Coordinates of C-alpha atoms and ligand atoms in Angstrom, one line a residue:
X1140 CA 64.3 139.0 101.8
X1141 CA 66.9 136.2 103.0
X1142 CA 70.3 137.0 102.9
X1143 CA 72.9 134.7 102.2
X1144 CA 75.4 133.5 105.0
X1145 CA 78.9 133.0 103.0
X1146 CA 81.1 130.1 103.8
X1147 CA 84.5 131.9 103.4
X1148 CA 88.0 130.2 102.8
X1149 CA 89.1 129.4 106.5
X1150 CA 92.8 130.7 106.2
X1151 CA 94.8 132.6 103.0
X1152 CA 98.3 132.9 103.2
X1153 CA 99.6 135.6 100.6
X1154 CA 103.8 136.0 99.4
X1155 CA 106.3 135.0 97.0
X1156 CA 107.4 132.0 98.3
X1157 CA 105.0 131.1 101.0
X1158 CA 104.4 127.6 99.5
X1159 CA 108.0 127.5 101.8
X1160 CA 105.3 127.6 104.6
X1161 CA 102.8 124.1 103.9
X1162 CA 104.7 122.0 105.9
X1163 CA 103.8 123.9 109.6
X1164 CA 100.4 124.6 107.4
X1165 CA 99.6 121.1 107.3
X1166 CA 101.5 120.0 110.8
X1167 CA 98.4 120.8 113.3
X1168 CA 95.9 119.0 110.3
X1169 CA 98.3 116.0 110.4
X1170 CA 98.2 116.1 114.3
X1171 CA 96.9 112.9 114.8
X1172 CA 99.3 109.7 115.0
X1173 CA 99.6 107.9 111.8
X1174 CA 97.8 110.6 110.0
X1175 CA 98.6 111.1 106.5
X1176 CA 98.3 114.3 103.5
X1177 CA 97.5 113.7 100.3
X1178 CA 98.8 116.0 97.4
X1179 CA 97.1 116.2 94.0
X1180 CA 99.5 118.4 92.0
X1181 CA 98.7 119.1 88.1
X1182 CA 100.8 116.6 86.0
X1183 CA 102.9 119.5 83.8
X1184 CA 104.9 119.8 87.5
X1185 CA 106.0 116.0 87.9
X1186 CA 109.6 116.1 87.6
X1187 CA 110.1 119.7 88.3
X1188 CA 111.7 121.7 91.0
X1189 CA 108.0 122.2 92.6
X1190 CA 107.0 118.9 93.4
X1191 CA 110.4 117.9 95.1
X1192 CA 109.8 121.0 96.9
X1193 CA 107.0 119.4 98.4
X1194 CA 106.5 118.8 102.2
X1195 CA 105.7 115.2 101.6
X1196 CA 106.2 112.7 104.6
X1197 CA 106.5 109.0 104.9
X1198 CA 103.0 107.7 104.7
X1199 CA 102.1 110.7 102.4
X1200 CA 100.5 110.3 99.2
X1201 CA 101.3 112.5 96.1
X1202 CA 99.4 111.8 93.0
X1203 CA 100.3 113.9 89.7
X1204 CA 96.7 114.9 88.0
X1205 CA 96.9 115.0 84.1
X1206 CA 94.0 117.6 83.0
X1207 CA 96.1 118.1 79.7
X1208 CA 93.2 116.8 77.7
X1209 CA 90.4 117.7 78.9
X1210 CA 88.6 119.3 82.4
X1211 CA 87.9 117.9 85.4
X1212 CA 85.5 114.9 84.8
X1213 CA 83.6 113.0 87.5
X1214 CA 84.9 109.7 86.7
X1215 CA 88.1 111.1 87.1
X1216 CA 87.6 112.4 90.7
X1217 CA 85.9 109.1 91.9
X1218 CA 89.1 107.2 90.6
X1219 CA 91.6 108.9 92.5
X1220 CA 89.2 108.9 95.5
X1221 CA 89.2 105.0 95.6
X1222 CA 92.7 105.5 95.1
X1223 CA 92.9 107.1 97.7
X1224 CA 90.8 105.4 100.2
X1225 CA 92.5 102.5 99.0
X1226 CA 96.3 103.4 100.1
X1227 CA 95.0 103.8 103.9
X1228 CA 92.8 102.1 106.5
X1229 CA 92.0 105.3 107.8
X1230 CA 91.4 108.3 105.8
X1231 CA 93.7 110.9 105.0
X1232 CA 94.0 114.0 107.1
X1233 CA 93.8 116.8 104.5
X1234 CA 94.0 117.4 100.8
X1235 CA 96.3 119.5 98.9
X1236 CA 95.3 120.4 95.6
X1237 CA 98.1 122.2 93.5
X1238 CA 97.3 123.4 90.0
X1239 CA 95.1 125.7 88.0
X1240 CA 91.5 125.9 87.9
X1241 CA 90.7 122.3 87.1
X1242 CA 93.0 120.9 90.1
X1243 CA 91.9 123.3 92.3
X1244 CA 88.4 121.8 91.6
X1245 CA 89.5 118.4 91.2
X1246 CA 90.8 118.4 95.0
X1247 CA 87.5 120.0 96.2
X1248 CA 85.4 117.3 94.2
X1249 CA 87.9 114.6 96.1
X1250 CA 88.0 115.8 99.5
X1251 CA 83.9 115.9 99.6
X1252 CA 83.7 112.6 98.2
X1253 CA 86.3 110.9 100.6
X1254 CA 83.4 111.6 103.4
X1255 CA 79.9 111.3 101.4
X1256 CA 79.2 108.4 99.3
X1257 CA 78.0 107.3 95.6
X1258 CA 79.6 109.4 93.2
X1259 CA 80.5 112.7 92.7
X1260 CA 78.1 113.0 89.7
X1261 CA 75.8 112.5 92.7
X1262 CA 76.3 115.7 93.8
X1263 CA 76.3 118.2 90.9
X1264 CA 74.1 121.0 91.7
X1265 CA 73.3 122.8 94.5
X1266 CA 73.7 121.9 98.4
X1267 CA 73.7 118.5 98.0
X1268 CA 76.4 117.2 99.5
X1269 CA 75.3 115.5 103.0
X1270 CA 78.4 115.4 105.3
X1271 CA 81.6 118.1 105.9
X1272 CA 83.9 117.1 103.9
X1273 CA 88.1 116.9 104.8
X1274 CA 90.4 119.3 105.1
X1275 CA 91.5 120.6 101.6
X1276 CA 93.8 123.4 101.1
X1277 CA 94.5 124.9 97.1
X1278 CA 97.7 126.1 95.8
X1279 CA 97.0 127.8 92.2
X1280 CA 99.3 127.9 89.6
X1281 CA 97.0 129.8 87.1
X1282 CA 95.3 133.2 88.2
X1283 CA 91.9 134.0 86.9
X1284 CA 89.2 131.5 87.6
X1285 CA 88.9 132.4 91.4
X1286 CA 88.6 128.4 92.3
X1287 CA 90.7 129.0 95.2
X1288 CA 88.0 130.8 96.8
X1289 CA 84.6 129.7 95.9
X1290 CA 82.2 126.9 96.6
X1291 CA 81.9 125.2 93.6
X1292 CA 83.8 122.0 91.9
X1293 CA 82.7 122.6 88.1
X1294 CA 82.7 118.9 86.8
X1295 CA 81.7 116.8 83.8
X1296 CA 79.4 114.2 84.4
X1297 CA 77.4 111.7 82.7
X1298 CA 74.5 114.2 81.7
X1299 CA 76.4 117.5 82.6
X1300 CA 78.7 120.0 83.0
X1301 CA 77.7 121.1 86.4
X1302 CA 79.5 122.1 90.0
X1303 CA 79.3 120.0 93.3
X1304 CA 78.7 123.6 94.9
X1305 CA 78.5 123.2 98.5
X1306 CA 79.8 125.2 101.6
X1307 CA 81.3 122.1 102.2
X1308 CA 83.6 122.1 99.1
X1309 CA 85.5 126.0 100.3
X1310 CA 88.6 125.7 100.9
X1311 CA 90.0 125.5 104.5
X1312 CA 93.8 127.1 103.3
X1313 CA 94.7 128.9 100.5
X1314 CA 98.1 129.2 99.5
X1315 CA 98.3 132.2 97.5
X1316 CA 102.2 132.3 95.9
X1317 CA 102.8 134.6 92.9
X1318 CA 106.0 132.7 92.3
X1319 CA 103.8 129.8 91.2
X1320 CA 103.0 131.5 87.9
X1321 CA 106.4 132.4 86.8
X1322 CA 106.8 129.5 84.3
X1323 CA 102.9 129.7 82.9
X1324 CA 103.1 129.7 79.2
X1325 CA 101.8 133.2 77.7
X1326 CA 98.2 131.6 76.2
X1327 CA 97.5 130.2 78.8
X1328 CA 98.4 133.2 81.4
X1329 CA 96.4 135.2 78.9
X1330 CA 93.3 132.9 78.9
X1331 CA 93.1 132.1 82.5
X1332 CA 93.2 135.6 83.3
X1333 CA 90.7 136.5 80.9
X1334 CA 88.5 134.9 82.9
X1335 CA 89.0 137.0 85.7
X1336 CA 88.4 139.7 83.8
X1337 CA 85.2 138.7 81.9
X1338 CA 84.1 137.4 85.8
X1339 CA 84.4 140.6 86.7
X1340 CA 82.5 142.3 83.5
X1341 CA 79.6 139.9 84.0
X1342 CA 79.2 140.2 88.0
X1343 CA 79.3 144.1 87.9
X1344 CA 77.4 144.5 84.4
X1345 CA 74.5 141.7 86.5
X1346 CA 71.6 142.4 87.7
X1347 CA 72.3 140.4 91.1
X1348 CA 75.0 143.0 92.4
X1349 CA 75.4 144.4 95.5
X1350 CA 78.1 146.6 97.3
X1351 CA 79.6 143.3 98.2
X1352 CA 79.8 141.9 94.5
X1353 CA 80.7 145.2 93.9
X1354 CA 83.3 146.1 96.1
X1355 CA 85.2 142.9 95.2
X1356 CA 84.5 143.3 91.1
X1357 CA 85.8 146.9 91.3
X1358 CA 89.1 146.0 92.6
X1359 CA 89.5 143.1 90.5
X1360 CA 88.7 144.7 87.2
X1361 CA 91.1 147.6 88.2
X1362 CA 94.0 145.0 88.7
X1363 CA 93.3 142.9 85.3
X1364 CA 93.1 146.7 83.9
X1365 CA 97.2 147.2 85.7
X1366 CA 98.1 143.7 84.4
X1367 CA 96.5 143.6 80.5
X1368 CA 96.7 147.2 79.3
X1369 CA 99.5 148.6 82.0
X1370 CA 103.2 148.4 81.7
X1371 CA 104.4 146.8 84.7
X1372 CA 107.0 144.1 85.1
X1373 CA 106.2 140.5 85.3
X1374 CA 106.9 139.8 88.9
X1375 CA 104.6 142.4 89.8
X1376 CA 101.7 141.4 87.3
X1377 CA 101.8 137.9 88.7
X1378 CA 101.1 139.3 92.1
X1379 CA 98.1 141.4 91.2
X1380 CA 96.7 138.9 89.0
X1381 CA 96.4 136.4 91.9
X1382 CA 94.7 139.3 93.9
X1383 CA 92.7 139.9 90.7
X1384 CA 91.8 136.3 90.5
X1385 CA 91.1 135.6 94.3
X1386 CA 88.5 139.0 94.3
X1387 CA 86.7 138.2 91.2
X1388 CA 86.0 134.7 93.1
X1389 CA 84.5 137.0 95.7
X1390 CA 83.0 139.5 93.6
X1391 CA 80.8 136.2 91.8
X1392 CA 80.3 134.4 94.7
X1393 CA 77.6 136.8 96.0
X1394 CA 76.4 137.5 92.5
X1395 CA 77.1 135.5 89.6
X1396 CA 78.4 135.1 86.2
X1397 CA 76.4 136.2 82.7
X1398 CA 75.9 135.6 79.0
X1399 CA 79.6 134.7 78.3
X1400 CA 80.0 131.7 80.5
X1401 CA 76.1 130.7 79.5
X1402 CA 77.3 130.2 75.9
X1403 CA 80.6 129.1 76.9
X1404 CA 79.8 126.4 78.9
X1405 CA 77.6 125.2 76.1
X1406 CA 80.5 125.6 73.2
X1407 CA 83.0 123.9 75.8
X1408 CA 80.6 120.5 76.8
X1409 CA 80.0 119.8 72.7
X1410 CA 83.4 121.0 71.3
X1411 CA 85.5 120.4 74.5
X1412 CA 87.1 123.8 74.5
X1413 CA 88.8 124.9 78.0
X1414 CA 87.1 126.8 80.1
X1415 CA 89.2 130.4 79.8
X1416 CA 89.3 130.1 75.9
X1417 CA 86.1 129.3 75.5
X1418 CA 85.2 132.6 77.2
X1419 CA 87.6 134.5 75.4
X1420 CA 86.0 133.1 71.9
X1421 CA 82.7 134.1 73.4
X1422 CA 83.0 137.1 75.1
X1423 CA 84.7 139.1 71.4
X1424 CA 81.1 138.1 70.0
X1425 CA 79.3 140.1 72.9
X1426 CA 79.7 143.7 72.6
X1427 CA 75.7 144.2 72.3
X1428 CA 75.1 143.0 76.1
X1429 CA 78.6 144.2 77.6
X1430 CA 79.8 147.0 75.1
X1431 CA 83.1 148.4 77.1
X1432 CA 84.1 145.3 78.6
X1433 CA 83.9 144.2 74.7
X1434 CA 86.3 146.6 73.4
X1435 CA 88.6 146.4 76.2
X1436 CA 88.7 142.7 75.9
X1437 CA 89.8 143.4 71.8
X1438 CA 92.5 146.1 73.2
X1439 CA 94.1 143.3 75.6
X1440 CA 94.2 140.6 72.9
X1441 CA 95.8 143.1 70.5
X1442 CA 98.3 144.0 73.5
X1443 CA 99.3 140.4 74.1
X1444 CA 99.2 139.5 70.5
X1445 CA 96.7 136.3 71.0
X1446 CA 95.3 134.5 68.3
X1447 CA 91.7 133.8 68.9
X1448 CA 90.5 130.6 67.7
X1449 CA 87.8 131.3 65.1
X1450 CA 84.9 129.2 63.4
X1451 CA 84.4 126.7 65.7
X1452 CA 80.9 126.0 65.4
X1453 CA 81.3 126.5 60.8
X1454 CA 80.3 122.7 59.9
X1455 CA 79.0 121.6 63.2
X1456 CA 76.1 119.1 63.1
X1457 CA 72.3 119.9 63.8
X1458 CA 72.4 117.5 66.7
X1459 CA 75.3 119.2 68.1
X1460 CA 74.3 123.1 68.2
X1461 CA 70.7 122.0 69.6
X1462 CA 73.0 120.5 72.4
X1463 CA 75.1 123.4 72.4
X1464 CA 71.7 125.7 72.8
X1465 CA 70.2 123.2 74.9
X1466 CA 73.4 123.4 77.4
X1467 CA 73.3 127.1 77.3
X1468 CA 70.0 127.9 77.6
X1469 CA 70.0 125.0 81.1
X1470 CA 72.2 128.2 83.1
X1471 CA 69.0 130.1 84.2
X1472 CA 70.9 131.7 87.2
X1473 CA 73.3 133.5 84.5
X1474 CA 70.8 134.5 82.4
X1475 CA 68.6 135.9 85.3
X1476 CA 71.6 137.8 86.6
X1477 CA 72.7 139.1 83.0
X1478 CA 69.0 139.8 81.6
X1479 CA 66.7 140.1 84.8
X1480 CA 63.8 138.2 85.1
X1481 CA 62.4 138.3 81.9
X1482 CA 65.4 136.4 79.9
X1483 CA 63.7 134.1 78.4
X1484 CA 61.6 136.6 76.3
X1485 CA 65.3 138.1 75.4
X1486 CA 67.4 134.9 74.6
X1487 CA 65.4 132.8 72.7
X1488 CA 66.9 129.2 70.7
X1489 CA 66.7 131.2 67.8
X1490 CA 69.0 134.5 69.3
X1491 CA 71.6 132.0 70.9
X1492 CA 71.2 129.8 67.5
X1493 CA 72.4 133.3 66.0
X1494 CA 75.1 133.9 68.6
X1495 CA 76.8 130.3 67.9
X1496 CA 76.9 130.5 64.5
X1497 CA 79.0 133.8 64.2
X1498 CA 81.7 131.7 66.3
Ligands
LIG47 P1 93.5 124.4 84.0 O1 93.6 124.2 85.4 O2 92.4 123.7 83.3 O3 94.9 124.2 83.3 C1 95.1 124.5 82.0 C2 96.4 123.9 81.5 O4 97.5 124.6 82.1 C3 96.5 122.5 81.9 O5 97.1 121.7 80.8 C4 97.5 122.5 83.1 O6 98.2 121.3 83.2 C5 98.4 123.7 82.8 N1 99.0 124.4 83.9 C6 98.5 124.6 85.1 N2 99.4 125.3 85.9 C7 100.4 125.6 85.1 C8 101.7 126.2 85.3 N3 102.0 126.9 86.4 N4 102.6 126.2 84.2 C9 102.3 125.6 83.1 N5 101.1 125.0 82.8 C10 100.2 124.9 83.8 O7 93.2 126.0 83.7 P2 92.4 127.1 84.5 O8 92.1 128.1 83.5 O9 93.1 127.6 85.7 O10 91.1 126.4 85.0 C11 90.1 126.0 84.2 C12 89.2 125.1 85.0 O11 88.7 125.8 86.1 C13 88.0 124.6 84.2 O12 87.8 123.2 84.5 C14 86.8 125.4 84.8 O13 85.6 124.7 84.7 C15 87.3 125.6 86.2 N6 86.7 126.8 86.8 C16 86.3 126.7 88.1 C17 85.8 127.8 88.7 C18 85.4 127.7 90.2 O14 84.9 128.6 90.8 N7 85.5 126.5 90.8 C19 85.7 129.0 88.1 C20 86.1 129.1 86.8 C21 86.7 128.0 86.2
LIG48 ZN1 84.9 131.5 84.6

């Protein structure tokens, strides 16, 4: 048996406010003469408070990412790298990525491909990336997809929806500010942190866990539990559900996800759905493989009075549920982990054919 050797985030500073604190975070990384930081920070904050609040210096570079309309593509992380390499000689010193989930990976993406070349659709799968990428450090403004601590860059490429996962793409800095998530809008909060939750569901409910997975998942699944079905105020849900978010990272990165994000990813590369409510559609069709995670799920929808989208898939073309199936059915790691060995006895076309259709 091999056992793996986790690449870790380097530092994590945790605290309401402590985005107060990037500037003598970033002063030792900018240490060299004429060295310069680069800040990708989600679009929805250009012209707010945050992004004046930004350490930015003369020769910096901050470039406002719009992910609005869709998720982090991998023509859109080789453009801003040539923009990037274009506004310097040298290269920059670090990265900064500041925004949910698909910034977070975005900046990963950017800071590996500022040091390897080709493009990042190069490098979707698994250690392939060649050379150590640049400093990058992640400021999230969503809680639940644990991006700020694992080593993956989920992309959309040419032929797939697929990480760049790679020790190389972990975080050197995460900047872990609970004031951040103050302003999210309530759907959004909601689907992100579902997330979380279903990661949590899937990694302790898989047949890859260990005390490590578990340990992490625990705790995580008893925060989401504090912040979805509790009663606590809003300052201190937005602290536990950036715990929640940064240990369900943990809890999959040692084990891994399951049946929801199989099908999900699938429903989200035809359909273009975002990653958390994708899941959330998904995982309120799963109560045979996850029963109380199911019905806890349905309680915390109720709670938060969220509308799930429903009958996505009612009309859809035969050429586009074979490549929803076909997607699906491509995540034999989550499969293995949610069904053991044998999954592909369990989940044939025709079962997830079945599954699709009731969404
Ligand atoms: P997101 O980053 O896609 O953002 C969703 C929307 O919320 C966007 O329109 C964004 O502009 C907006 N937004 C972000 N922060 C905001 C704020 N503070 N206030 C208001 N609006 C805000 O959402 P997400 O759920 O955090 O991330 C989903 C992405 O993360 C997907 O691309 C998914 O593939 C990826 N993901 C990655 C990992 C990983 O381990 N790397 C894990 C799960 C999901
Ligand atoms: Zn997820």
């Amino acid at each position: 048996m091999k056992f793996r050797n986790f690449k870790m985030v380097d530092r994590v500073v945790f605290g309401r406010g402590c985005i107060g604190q990037l500037d003598e975070i970033l002063a030792p990384v900018k240490h060299a003469a004429g060295s310069r930081a680069v800040f990708l920070v989600d679009a929805v904050f250009e012209h707010k408070d945050l992004a004046s609040r930004l350490p930015v210096e003369e020769g910096d570079q901050i470039l406002f990412v719009d992910v609005s309309e869709h998720e982090p593509k991998t023509t859109q992380v080789d453009e801003l790298t040539e923009e990037i390499r274009a506004a310097g000689e040298r290269l920059p010193a670090g990265v900064v990525g500041i925004g949910g989930g698909s910034v977070m990976d975005i900046a990963k993406a950017v800071s590996v491909m500022l040091t390897n070349p080709g493009s990042s659709a190069d490098y979707q799968g698994w250690d392939l990336v060649k050379y150590p990428s640049l400093w990058h450090a992640a400021v999230p403004t969503l809680a639940g997809t644990g991006a700020e601590v694992s080593r993956t860059a989920v992309l959309t490429g040419p032929v797939r929806k697929l990480g760049i996962n790679s020790d190389y793409s972990v975080f050197n800095q995460a900047v872990l500010d609970p004031d951040m998530l103050s302003g999210v809008p309530r759907d959004q909060w909601f689907y992100t942190g579902m997330d979380c939750y279903i990661h949590c569901v899937e990694s302790l409910e898989g047949t890859f866990l260990n005390a490590f997975s578990r340990a992490y998942g625990e705790k995580a699944l008893e925060l989401c539990r504090e912040v979805f079905l509790g009663d606590i105020y809003p300052a201190e849900a937005d602290e536990k559900l950036m715990m929640a978010s940064f240990c369900g990272g943990m809890s999959i990165a040692w084990s891994q996800v399951g049946v929801c994000h199989a099908l999900s990813y699938g429903m989200s590369y035809v359909l273009g759905l975002r990653h958390g409510i994708g899941n959330s559609v998904v995982f309120d069709y799963l109560e045979e493989f996850y029963p109380k995670g199911v019905v806890e799920f349905k309680a915390m929808v109720d709670k938060h009075g969220i509308d799930l989208p429903r009958n996505l898939t009612r009309g859809l073309s035969e050429e586009s549920m074979e490549k929803m199936i076909d997607v699906a059915l491509s995540m034999a790691p989550l499969w293995e982990n949610a069904l053991g060995p044998g999954w592909k006895e369990k989940m044939t076309r025709d079962r997830v054919r079945e599954l699709y259709s009731r969404m």
